Coordinates of C-alpha atoms in Angstrom, one line a residue:
X477 CA -23.8 32.8 -6.7
X478 CA -25.7 29.5 -6.4
X479 CA -27.6 30.2 -9.6
X480 CA -24.3 30.8 -11.5
X481 CA -22.8 27.6 -10.1
X482 CA -25.8 25.5 -11.0
X483 CA -25.8 26.9 -14.5
X484 CA -22.1 26.0 -14.8
X485 CA -22.7 22.5 -13.7
X486 CA -26.0 22.0 -15.5
X487 CA -24.7 19.1 -17.5
X488 CA -24.1 16.9 -14.5
X489 CA -26.7 18.3 -12.1
X490 CA -29.4 15.6 -11.4
X491 CA -32.8 16.9 -10.8
X492 CA -35.2 15.1 -8.5
X493 CA -37.1 12.5 -10.4
X494 CA -34.7 12.2 -13.4
X495 CA -32.8 9.3 -12.0
X496 CA -33.6 5.7 -13.1
X497 CA -34.9 4.2 -9.8
X498 CA -34.4 0.6 -11.0
X499 CA -32.8 -2.1 -9.0
X500 CA -29.1 -2.2 -8.5
X501 CA -27.9 -5.2 -10.4
X502 CA -30.3 -8.0 -9.5
X503 CA -29.8 -11.2 -11.4
X504 CA -33.0 -10.8 -13.4
X505 CA -32.0 -7.6 -15.2
X506 CA -29.0 -5.5 -16.3
X507 CA -29.3 -2.3 -14.3
X508 CA -27.5 -0.5 -11.6
X509 CA -27.1 3.0 -10.1
X510 CA -23.9 4.6 -9.1
X511 CA -22.8 8.2 -9.0
X512 CA -19.9 8.2 -6.6
X513 CA -17.2 9.3 -9.1
X514 CA -16.7 12.4 -11.2
X515 CA -16.9 10.5 -14.5
X516 CA -20.3 9.0 -13.8
X517 CA -22.4 8.6 -17.0
X518 CA -23.9 11.8 -18.2
X519 CA -22.9 13.5 -15.0
X520 CA -25.9 11.9 -13.4
X521 CA -25.3 8.2 -12.7
X522 CA -24.2 5.0 -14.3
X523 CA -27.3 2.8 -14.9
X524 CA -26.2 0.2 -17.5
X525 CA -22.5 -0.3 -16.9
X526 CA -20.0 1.7 -14.9
X527 CA -17.8 4.1 -16.7
X528 CA -15.0 2.7 -14.5
X529 CA -15.6 -0.8 -15.8
X530 CA -17.8 -2.0 -13.0
X531 CA -20.6 -4.3 -14.2
X532 CA -24.1 -4.4 -12.6
X533 CA -23.4 -7.6 -10.7
X534 CA -20.3 -6.2 -9.0
X535 CA -22.1 -2.9 -8.4
X536 CA -24.9 -4.8 -6.7
X537 CA -22.5 -6.8 -4.5
X538 CA -20.7 -3.6 -3.5
X539 CA -24.0 -2.0 -2.5
X540 CA -24.9 -5.0 -0.4
X541 CA -21.5 -4.9 1.3
X542 CA -22.0 -1.3 2.2
X543 CA -25.5 -2.3 3.5
X544 CA -23.9 -5.0 5.7
X545 CA -21.3 -2.6 6.9
X546 CA -24.1 -0.3 8.1
X547 CA -25.4 -3.2 10.2
X548 CA -22.0 -3.8 11.6
X549 CA -21.8 -0.1 12.4
X550 CA -25.0 -0.2 14.3
X551 CA -23.9 -3.0 16.6
X552 CA -20.4 -1.6 16.8
X553 CA -21.7 1.7 18.0
X554 CA -23.8 0.0 20.7
X555 CA -20.7 -1.9 21.9
X556 CA -18.7 1.3 22.0
X557 CA -21.4 3.0 24.0
X558 CA -21.1 0.1 26.5
X559 CA -17.3 0.5 26.6
X560 CA -16.9 -3.0 25.1
X561 CA -13.7 -3.3 23.1
X562 CA -13.9 -4.2 19.4
X563 CA -11.0 -6.3 18.1
X564 CA -8.5 -4.9 15.7
X565 CA -9.2 -7.5 13.1
X566 CA -12.8 -6.2 13.0
X567 CA -11.7 -2.6 12.7
X568 CA -9.4 -3.7 9.9
X569 CA -12.2 -5.5 8.1
X570 CA -14.5 -2.5 8.3
X571 CA -11.8 -0.1 6.8
X572 CA -10.8 -2.6 4.1
X573 CA -14.4 -3.5 3.3
X574 CA -15.5 0.1 2.7
X575 CA -12.2 0.8 0.8
X576 CA -12.9 -2.2 -1.5
X577 CA -16.0 -0.4 -2.8
X578 CA -14.1 2.8 -3.7
X579 CA -13.9 3.5 -7.5
X580 CA -11.3 1.5 -9.4
X581 CA -10.4 -0.8 -6.6
X582 CA -12.0 -4.3 -6.9
X583 CA -14.0 -5.7 -9.8
X584 CA -14.0 -9.3 -8.8
X585 CA -17.5 -10.5 -7.8
X586 CA -16.2 -13.7 -6.1
X587 CA -14.0 -11.6 -3.8
X588 CA -17.1 -9.5 -2.8
X589 CA -19.0 -12.7 -2.0
X590 CA -16.2 -13.6 0.4
X591 CA -16.3 -10.2 1.9
X592 CA -20.1 -10.4 2.3
X593 CA -19.9 -13.7 4.1
X594 CA -17.2 -12.4 6.5
X595 CA -19.3 -9.3 7.1
X596 CA -22.3 -11.4 8.0
X597 CA -20.3 -13.4 10.5
X598 CA -18.8 -10.2 12.1
X599 CA -22.3 -8.7 12.3
X600 CA -23.6 -11.8 14.1
X601 CA -20.5 -11.8 16.4
X602 CA -21.0 -8.1 17.4
X603 CA -24.7 -8.6 17.9
X604 CA -24.0 -11.6 20.2
X605 CA -21.8 -9.4 22.5
X606 CA -24.8 -7.3 23.3
X607 CA -26.6 -9.1 26.1
X608 CA -29.9 -7.2 25.6
X609 CA -30.7 -4.7 22.9
X610 CA -34.1 -3.1 23.2
X611 CA -33.1 -0.6 20.6
X612 CA -34.9 0.0 17.4
X613 CA -32.5 -1.8 15.0
X614 CA -32.5 -0.7 11.4
X615 CA -33.1 -3.3 8.6
X616 CA -29.4 -3.3 7.8
X617 CA -28.7 -4.8 11.2
X618 CA -31.5 -7.3 11.1
X619 CA -30.8 -8.5 7.5
X620 CA -29.6 -12.1 7.1
X621 CA -27.3 -12.8 4.2
X622 CA -28.2 -15.8 2.0
X623 CA -25.6 -18.5 1.3
X624 CA -25.4 -18.3 -2.5
X625 CA -24.3 -15.5 -4.8
X626 CA -27.4 -15.4 -7.0
X627 CA -29.6 -14.9 -3.9
X628 CA -27.3 -12.1 -2.7
X629 CA -27.7 -10.4 -6.1
X630 CA -31.4 -10.5 -5.7
X631 CA -31.3 -9.1 -2.2
X632 CA -29.0 -6.3 -3.4
X633 CA -32.0 -4.4 -4.6
X634 CA -32.8 -3.3 -1.1
X635 CA -29.2 -1.8 -0.7
X636 CA -29.5 0.4 -3.8
X637 CA -28.8 4.1 -3.5
X638 CA -32.2 5.0 -5.0
X639 CA -34.2 2.1 -3.5
X640 CA -36.2 4.4 -1.3
X641 CA -37.6 6.8 -3.8
X642 CA -39.4 8.8 -1.1
X643 CA -36.3 9.7 0.8
X644 CA -35.6 13.4 1.2
X645 CA -33.0 14.3 -1.5
X646 CA -30.9 16.3 0.9
X647 CA -30.8 13.4 3.4
X648 CA -29.8 11.1 0.5
X649 CA -27.2 13.6 -0.6
X650 CA -25.6 14.0 2.8
X651 CA -25.8 10.2 3.5
X652 CA -24.0 9.4 0.3
X653 CA -21.4 12.2 1.0
X654 CA -20.8 10.5 4.4
X655 CA -20.4 7.1 2.9
X656 CA -18.1 8.3 0.2
X657 CA -16.0 10.2 2.8
X658 CA -15.8 7.0 4.7
X659 CA -14.6 5.2 1.6
X660 CA -11.8 7.7 1.3
X661 CA -10.9 7.5 5.0
X662 CA -11.0 3.7 4.7
X663 CA -8.2 4.0 2.1
X664 CA -6.0 6.2 4.4
X665 CA -6.7 4.0 7.4
X666 CA -5.8 0.9 5.4
X667 CA -2.4 2.3 4.3
X668 CA -1.6 3.2 7.9
X669 CA -2.7 -0.1 9.3
X670 CA -0.5 -2.2 7.0
X671 CA 2.4 -0.3 8.5
X672 CA 1.2 -1.0 12.0
X673 CA -0.3 2.3 12.8
X674 CA -4.0 3.0 13.8
X675 CA -6.2 5.1 16.0
X676 CA -9.0 3.8 18.1
X677 CA -10.6 7.2 17.9
X678 CA -10.6 7.1 14.1
X679 CA -11.8 3.5 14.1
X680 CA -14.7 4.3 16.4
X681 CA -15.9 6.9 13.9
X682 CA -16.3 4.3 11.2
X683 CA -19.0 2.6 13.3
X684 CA -20.6 5.9 14.3
X685 CA -20.9 7.1 10.7
X686 CA -22.0 3.7 9.3
X687 CA -24.7 3.5 12.0
X688 CA -25.8 7.1 11.2
X689 CA -26.1 6.2 7.5
X690 CA -28.8 3.6 8.5
X691 CA -30.6 5.9 11.0
X692 CA -33.8 7.3 9.4
X693 CA -34.4 9.7 12.3
X694 CA -31.4 11.9 11.6
X695 CA -32.0 15.4 10.2
X696 CA -30.2 17.2 7.5
X697 CA -28.4 19.2 10.2
X698 CA -27.4 16.0 11.9
X699 CA -25.9 14.6 8.7
X700 CA -24.2 17.8 7.8
X701 CA -22.5 17.9 11.2
X702 CA -21.5 14.3 10.8
X703 CA -19.8 15.1 7.5
X704 CA -17.8 17.8 9.2
X705 CA -16.9 15.4 12.0
X706 CA -15.8 12.9 9.3
X707 CA -13.5 15.7 8.0
X708 CA -11.9 16.1 11.5
X709 CA -11.6 12.3 11.9
X710 CA -9.9 12.1 8.5
X711 CA -7.5 14.8 9.4
X712 CA -6.4 12.7 12.4
X713 CA -6.3 9.6 10.1
X714 CA -4.0 11.4 7.6
X715 CA -1.8 12.6 10.4
X716 CA -1.4 8.9 11.5
X717 CA -0.7 7.9 7.9
X718 CA 2.0 10.6 7.6
X719 CA 3.6 9.3 10.8
X720 CA 3.4 5.7 9.6
X721 CA 5.1 6.6 6.3
X722 CA 7.8 8.9 7.7
X723 CA 8.7 6.7 10.7
X724 CA 8.8 3.7 8.5
X725 CA 10.7 5.2 5.5
X726 CA 12.1 8.5 6.7
X727 CA 11.0 12.1 5.8
X728 CA 10.9 12.7 2.1
X729 CA 13.7 14.8 0.8
X730 CA 14.0 16.7 -2.6
X731 CA 15.0 14.1 -5.2
X732 CA 15.4 14.0 -8.9
X733 CA 13.5 11.2 -10.6
X734 CA 14.2 9.7 -14.0
X735 CA 11.1 9.8 -16.2
X736 CA 12.6 8.0 -19.2
X737 CA 13.3 4.3 -19.9
X738 CA 16.4 2.3 -19.1
X739 CA 17.5 -0.8 -20.8
X740 CA 16.7 -4.1 -19.2
X741 CA 14.0 -6.1 -17.4
X742 CA 11.6 -4.1 -15.3
X743 CA 8.5 -4.0 -13.1
X744 CA 6.1 -1.1 -13.0
X745 CA 4.5 -0.5 -9.6
X746 CA 1.2 1.4 -9.4
X747 CA -1.3 2.3 -6.7
X748 CA -0.3 3.7 -3.3
X749 CA 1.2 1.0 -1.1
X750 CA 4.7 1.8 0.1
X751 CA 5.1 -1.5 2.0
X752 CA 4.5 -3.5 -1.2
X753 CA 7.1 -1.5 -3.0
X754 CA 9.6 -2.0 -0.2
X755 CA 9.1 -5.7 -0.2
X756 CA 9.4 -5.9 -4.0
X757 CA 12.6 -3.8 -3.8
X758 CA 14.0 -6.2 -1.3
X759 CA 13.1 -9.3 -3.3
X760 CA 14.5 -7.9 -6.6
X761 CA 17.8 -6.6 -5.3
X762 CA 20.7 -8.0 -7.3
X763 CA 18.4 -9.6 -9.9
X764 CA 19.1 -7.1 -12.6
X765 CA 15.5 -5.8 -12.6
X766 CA 14.6 -2.1 -12.7
X767 CA 11.7 -1.0 -10.6
X768 CA 9.6 1.9 -11.9
X769 CA 6.9 3.7 -10.0
X770 CA 3.7 4.7 -11.8
X771 CA 0.8 7.1 -10.9
X772 CA 0.6 7.9 -7.2
X773 CA 3.8 5.9 -6.5
X774 CA 6.0 8.7 -7.9
X775 CA 6.6 10.3 -4.4
X776 CA 8.2 7.0 -3.2
X777 CA 11.5 8.1 -4.8
X778 CA 11.9 10.8 -2.1
X779 CA 11.7 8.4 0.9
X780 CA 15.3 7.6 2.2
X781 CA 14.5 4.0 3.0
X782 CA 13.1 3.4 -0.5
X783 CA 15.4 5.5 -2.7
X784 CA 18.5 3.8 -1.2
X785 CA 17.7 0.9 -3.5
X786 CA 19.7 1.7 -6.7
X787 CA 17.3 -0.4 -8.9
X788 CA 14.4 2.0 -8.0
X789 CA 15.2 3.3 -11.5
X790 CA 12.5 6.0 -12.2
X791 CA 8.9 6.7 -12.9
X792 CA 7.1 5.4 -15.9
X793 CA 4.1 7.0 -17.5
X794 CA 1.6 9.4 -15.9
X795 CA -1.7 9.3 -14.1
X796 CA -4.0 6.3 -13.7
X797 CA -6.4 7.0 -16.6
X798 CA -3.6 6.4 -19.2
X799 CA -2.6 3.0 -18.0
X800 CA -4.4 1.0 -20.8
X801 CA -2.3 2.9 -23.3
X802 CA 0.9 2.9 -21.2
X803 CA 0.8 -0.8 -20.3
X804 CA -0.2 -1.9 -23.8
X805 CA 2.3 -4.6 -24.9
X806 CA 5.1 -3.4 -22.7
X807 CA 7.9 -5.9 -22.3
X808 CA 7.7 -5.9 -18.5
X809 CA 5.4 -6.8 -15.5
X810 CA 3.0 -4.5 -13.7
X811 CA 2.0 -4.7 -10.0
X812 CA -1.2 -2.9 -8.9
X813 CA -1.0 -2.3 -5.1
X814 CA -4.2 -0.4 -4.4
X815 CA -6.9 1.5 -6.3
X816 CA -6.7 3.0 -9.8
X817 CA -6.8 -0.2 -11.8
X818 CA -8.6 -0.1 -15.1
X819 CA -9.8 -3.1 -17.1
X820 CA -6.6 -4.7 -18.3
X821 CA -6.3 -5.1 -22.1
X822 CA -5.6 -8.5 -23.5
X823 CA -2.2 -7.3 -24.6
X824 CA -1.0 -7.2 -21.0
X825 CA -3.5 -9.2 -19.0
X826 CA -0.9 -12.0 -18.6
X827 CA 1.7 -9.6 -17.1
X828 CA -0.4 -7.5 -14.6
X829 CA -0.7 -8.6 -11.0
X830 CA -2.9 -7.3 -8.2
X831 CA -2.3 -7.2 -4.4
X832 CA -4.1 -6.0 -1.2
X833 CA -7.7 -4.9 -1.7
X834 CA -7.3 -4.7 -5.5
X835 CA -9.0 -7.3 -7.7
X836 CA -9.9 -8.0 -11.3
X837 CA -11.4 -11.3 -12.5
X838 CA -8.8 -13.7 -14.0
X839 CA -5.9 -11.5 -13.1
X840 CA -3.1 -13.0 -10.9
X841 CA -3.3 -12.0 -7.3
X842 CA -0.4 -11.9 -4.8
X843 CA -1.6 -13.1 -1.4
X844 CA -0.2 -11.9 1.9
X845 CA 1.0 -14.5 4.4
X846 CA 2.0 -13.5 7.9
X847 CA 2.6 -9.9 6.8
X848 CA 4.8 -10.9 3.8
X849 CA 4.1 -11.1 0.1
X850 CA 6.0 -13.4 -2.3
X851 CA 6.4 -11.5 -5.5
X852 CA 8.2 -14.3 -7.3
X853 CA 5.6 -14.6 -10.1
X854 CA 6.0 -10.9 -10.9
X855 CA 9.8 -11.2 -10.8
X856 CA 9.8 -14.2 -13.1
X857 CA 7.4 -12.5 -15.6
X858 CA 9.7 -9.5 -15.7
X859 CA 12.8 -11.7 -16.4
X860 CA 10.9 -13.7 -19.0
X861 CA 9.8 -10.6 -20.9
X862 CA 13.3 -9.1 -21.0
X863 CA 12.4 -5.4 -20.8
X864 CA 13.4 -2.5 -23.0
X865 CA 16.2 -3.0 -25.4
X866 CA 17.9 0.4 -25.1
X867 CA 18.0 3.5 -22.9
X868 CA 16.0 6.7 -23.7
X869 CA 17.6 10.1 -23.5
X870 CA 17.5 11.0 -19.8
X871 CA 14.9 13.4 -18.4
X872 CA 14.4 14.0 -14.7
X873 CA 11.8 15.8 -12.5
X874 CA 12.0 17.0 -8.9
X875 CA 9.8 15.5 -6.1
X876 CA 10.0 15.3 -2.3
X877 CA 8.6 18.6 -0.9
X878 CA 6.6 17.1 1.9
X879 CA 5.9 19.3 5.0
X880 CA 9.3 18.5 6.6
X881 CA 11.3 19.4 3.5
X882 CA 9.2 22.5 2.6
X883 CA 9.1 23.9 6.1
X884 CA 12.9 23.5 6.3
X885 CA 12.8 26.5 3.9
X886 CA 10.3 28.3 6.0
X887 CA 12.5 31.3 7.0
X888 CA 13.5 31.8 3.3
X889 CA 9.8 31.5 2.2
X890 CA 8.6 34.0 4.8
X891 CA 11.4 36.4 3.9
X892 CA 10.7 36.1 0.2
X893 CA 7.0 36.9 0.8
X894 CA 7.9 39.9 3.0
X895 CA 10.3 41.2 0.3
X896 CA 7.7 40.8 -2.4
X897 CA 9.6 38.0 -4.3
X898 CA 6.7 35.6 -3.7
X899 CA 3.3 37.2 -4.2
X900 CA 1.0 34.2 -4.0
X901 CA 0.9 30.4 -3.4
X902 CA -1.3 28.1 -5.5
X903 CA -2.1 24.6 -4.4
X904 CA -3.1 22.9 -7.7
X905 CA -3.8 19.3 -6.9
X906 CA -6.2 16.4 -6.6
X907 CA -7.3 13.5 -8.9
X908 CA -6.7 13.3 -12.6
X909 CA -9.3 11.8 -15.0
X910 CA -10.1 11.2 -18.6
X911 CA -13.1 13.5 -19.1
X912 CA -12.6 16.7 -21.2
X913 CA -11.9 19.9 -19.2
X914 CA -8.9 18.8 -17.2
X915 CA -6.5 20.7 -19.5
X916 CA -7.7 23.7 -17.4
X917 CA -5.2 22.6 -14.7
X918 CA -2.3 22.6 -17.2
X919 CA -3.2 26.0 -18.5
X920 CA -3.8 27.4 -15.1
X921 CA -0.3 26.3 -13.9
X922 CA 1.3 27.6 -17.0
X923 CA -0.3 31.0 -16.7
X924 CA 0.6 31.6 -13.0
X925 CA 2.9 34.6 -12.7
X926 CA 6.6 33.9 -12.1
X927 CA 6.4 35.5 -8.7
X928 CA 4.1 32.8 -7.4
X929 CA 4.8 29.3 -6.1
X930 CA 2.8 26.2 -7.1
X931 CA 2.3 23.4 -4.5
X932 CA 1.0 20.2 -6.0
X933 CA 0.0 16.7 -4.9
X934 CA -1.9 13.6 -6.1
X935 CA -2.1 12.4 -9.7
X936 CA -3.5 15.7 -10.9
X937 CA 0.1 17.0 -11.0
X938 CA 0.8 14.8 -14.1
X939 CA -1.0 17.5 -16.1
X940 CA 2.0 19.8 -15.6
X941 CA 4.8 18.2 -13.5
X942 CA 7.1 17.6 -16.4
X943 CA 7.1 21.3 -17.3
X944 CA 9.9 23.7 -16.3
X945 CA 8.5 26.5 -14.0
X946 CA 11.9 27.9 -13.0
X947 CA 12.9 29.0 -9.5
X948 CA 12.3 31.8 -7.0
X949 CA 15.6 32.3 -5.1
X950 CA 16.6 28.8 -3.8
X951 CA 13.2 27.3 -4.3
X952 CA 11.8 25.7 -7.5
X953 CA 8.5 27.3 -8.3
X954 CA 6.8 23.9 -8.5
X955 CA 6.9 22.0 -5.2
X956 CA 5.7 18.4 -5.4
X957 CA 4.2 17.7 -2.0
X958 CA 3.4 14.0 -2.7
X959 CA 0.6 11.6 -3.5
X960 CA -3.1 12.0 -2.5
X961 CA -2.1 10.2 0.7
X962 CA 0.1 13.2 1.5
X963 CA -2.7 15.7 1.6
X964 CA -1.9 16.1 5.3
X965 CA 1.5 17.6 4.3
X966 CA -0.2 20.4 2.3
X967 CA -2.5 21.2 5.2
X968 CA 0.4 21.3 7.6
X969 CA 2.4 23.6 5.3
X970 CA -0.6 26.0 5.1
X971 CA -1.2 25.9 8.9
X972 CA 2.5 26.5 9.6
X973 CA 2.6 29.5 7.2
X974 CA -0.5 30.9 8.9
X975 CA 1.2 30.6 12.3
X976 CA 4.3 32.3 10.9
X977 CA 2.4 35.3 9.5
X978 CA 0.1 35.3 12.6
X979 CA -3.1 35.0 10.6
X980 CA -5.7 32.5 9.6
X981 CA -5.2 30.1 6.6
X982 CA -8.0 32.0 4.8
X983 CA -5.9 35.2 5.2
X984 CA -2.8 33.8 3.5
X985 CA -1.9 34.7 -0.1
X986 CA -2.9 31.1 -0.9
X987 CA -5.6 29.7 -3.2
X988 CA -6.6 26.0 -3.5
X989 CA -7.4 24.9 -7.1
X990 CA -8.6 21.3 -6.7
X991 CA -9.7 18.6 -9.1
X992 CA -11.7 15.6 -7.9
X993 CA -12.4 12.1 -9.3
X994 CA -13.1 9.6 -6.6
X995 CA -14.0 9.3 -2.9
X996 CA -10.6 10.1 -1.4
X997 CA -10.9 13.6 -2.9
X998 CA -14.4 13.8 -1.3
X999 CA -12.8 12.9 2.0
X1000 CA -10.1 15.5 1.7
X1001 CA -12.6 18.2 0.7
X1002 CA -14.6 17.4 3.9
X1003 CA -11.4 17.7 5.9
X1004 CA -10.5 21.1 4.4
X1005 CA -14.1 22.4 5.1
X1006 CA -14.0 21.0 8.6
X1007 CA -10.9 23.1 9.2
X1008 CA -12.7 26.2 8.1
X1009 CA -10.8 26.6 4.9
X1010 CA -12.7 28.7 2.4
X1011 CA -12.6 29.9 -1.2
X1012 CA -11.8 26.5 -2.7
X1013 CA -12.0 26.4 -6.5
X1014 CA -13.4 22.9 -7.4
X1015 CA -13.6 21.2 -10.8
X1016 CA -13.9 20.0 -13.4
X1017 CA -17.6 19.2 -12.5
X1018 CA -19.8 19.1 -9.4
X1019 CA -20.4 15.8 -7.6
X1020 CA -23.7 14.4 -8.9
X1021 CA -24.6 13.3 -5.4
X1022 CA -24.7 16.9 -4.1
X1023 CA -28.2 18.2 -4.0
X1024 CA -29.0 21.9 -4.7
X1025 CA -29.7 22.7 -1.0
X1026 CA -26.5 21.0 0.1
X1027 CA -24.6 22.9 -2.6
X1028 CA -26.2 26.1 -1.4
X1029 CA -24.8 25.5 2.1
X1030 CA -21.3 24.8 0.8
X1031 CA -21.4 28.0 -1.3
X1032 CA -22.8 30.2 1.5
X1033 CA -20.7 28.8 4.3
X1034 CA -17.4 28.0 2.6
X1035 CA -17.6 29.9 -0.7
X1036 CA -16.8 26.8 -2.7
X1037 CA -16.5 28.0 -6.3
X1038 CA -16.5 26.2 -9.6
X1039 CA -13.5 26.7 -11.9
X1040 CA -14.2 28.8 -15.0
X1041 CA -11.3 29.6 -17.3
X1042 CA -7.7 30.0 -16.1
X1043 CA -7.6 33.6 -17.2
X1044 CA -10.8 34.6 -15.5
X1045 CA -9.9 32.7 -12.3
X1046 CA -6.4 34.1 -12.1
X1047 CA -7.7 37.7 -12.6
X1048 CA -10.2 37.2 -9.8
X1049 CA -7.7 35.7 -7.4
X1050 CA -4.8 38.1 -8.0
X1051 CA -7.0 41.2 -8.6

């Protein structure tokens, strides 16, 4: 099995010694190394310029910020061991700091300089709270940040992924997996926190994991177990985020969403932040401006406290990777609330705005002041541009099948399974992306038998969510569970069905067909594995940071399987 998988992924598998071990973006050269996302150059690593648009200087500053966060993790863990409370503002900085280094979030080097300076102050503050520390502190904890940006860039070499060429490749693989899982969990924790929800248990794990990533004495087994612990922590984090969203905006309900244009001024809202959307809806009410969701914001139409605004008009466009084409020269404004930003084209750079952790050089940024954001610049730009001149012929799609809505049909679903009306469930979800091969997910969904149900979530659903799959009884065959932030809903549905049939999740007629792109997908995969869920079909490529030995463990322990062709995979799954 391992040999077959390695052959399948041979285009992106990085053999030991093949990686450019050069510095990560120092000021004297133009080099970097990053392999955290699925689209990394050549399936091995970006060494000249990030496929995402990240330049070597930003890459270097991001590496140095992660380095500083490891130092904060070391002192934070020592304080936790002494039962010394760490302030919420520091917890928030840690989650936001690690989130800011996730793919397609922040590309503004000046913002990273500010984060680095704040990280250094926090590290000193935590260190000062430890009266005596005779512990063997790692270099990340002892490092002192210089004052100027160019010196930071020179120092960033020591923070590079490949800086220690002698490091065991399996240790490196599991360390990076741990860091990337933290980046994903940082995103989920951030979204919960802005709504006033958090967990000290989850927050403490950030320090533990960051400290572990700087601990050279940990074994491969230690690091593997920490990755499984991260999966459990993230499950708790996603549960808190689900509670934050549903208690703030109500449980999603099945809702038809317009996916065509309406006449008039408009603002397109992309990203993942429900609170930003709510504030924008409040500030635009009665102004004659239509609000459209984009990308991962599509599920917002199903929340009662958001869809009550009549000017939440519909959803524009598809997944994140098409934004340069979709935003090109549009007569409206765009608000990017969290990750998924691409380099803005000149044709819309003057009409795109960022918020929260998102940043792009020379793009207008909406600051938060006392928990509020003033979106007047976005509103004025939308009114100035005037919007679309006429309506398009209406087309709608159905969303809103989170765990509360889907499980309200539990009796009917169970009865349909027992009567043979539903033979199988497929969860086809995850990240979308631009690399070839992702048409697999469209074809797979289209080829699923009519007596099967498709659950979907995250932006991967844009590959097929506008297609008509028909119904089974009272249920549509395609159930949109939500955005990537709603992965908890899918897990809860699976666990509830397992309870109803008095079996384990792995015994259900359920198959997970997952696509990955960035670190939130890594985090979710670790959560699924930590719950003991097996037989996951993963694609379109293998993460470049997974070493052969680590891959072997995932295959043997969890039967993680690469996608092949829709026909072959369906035949194997359905027998």
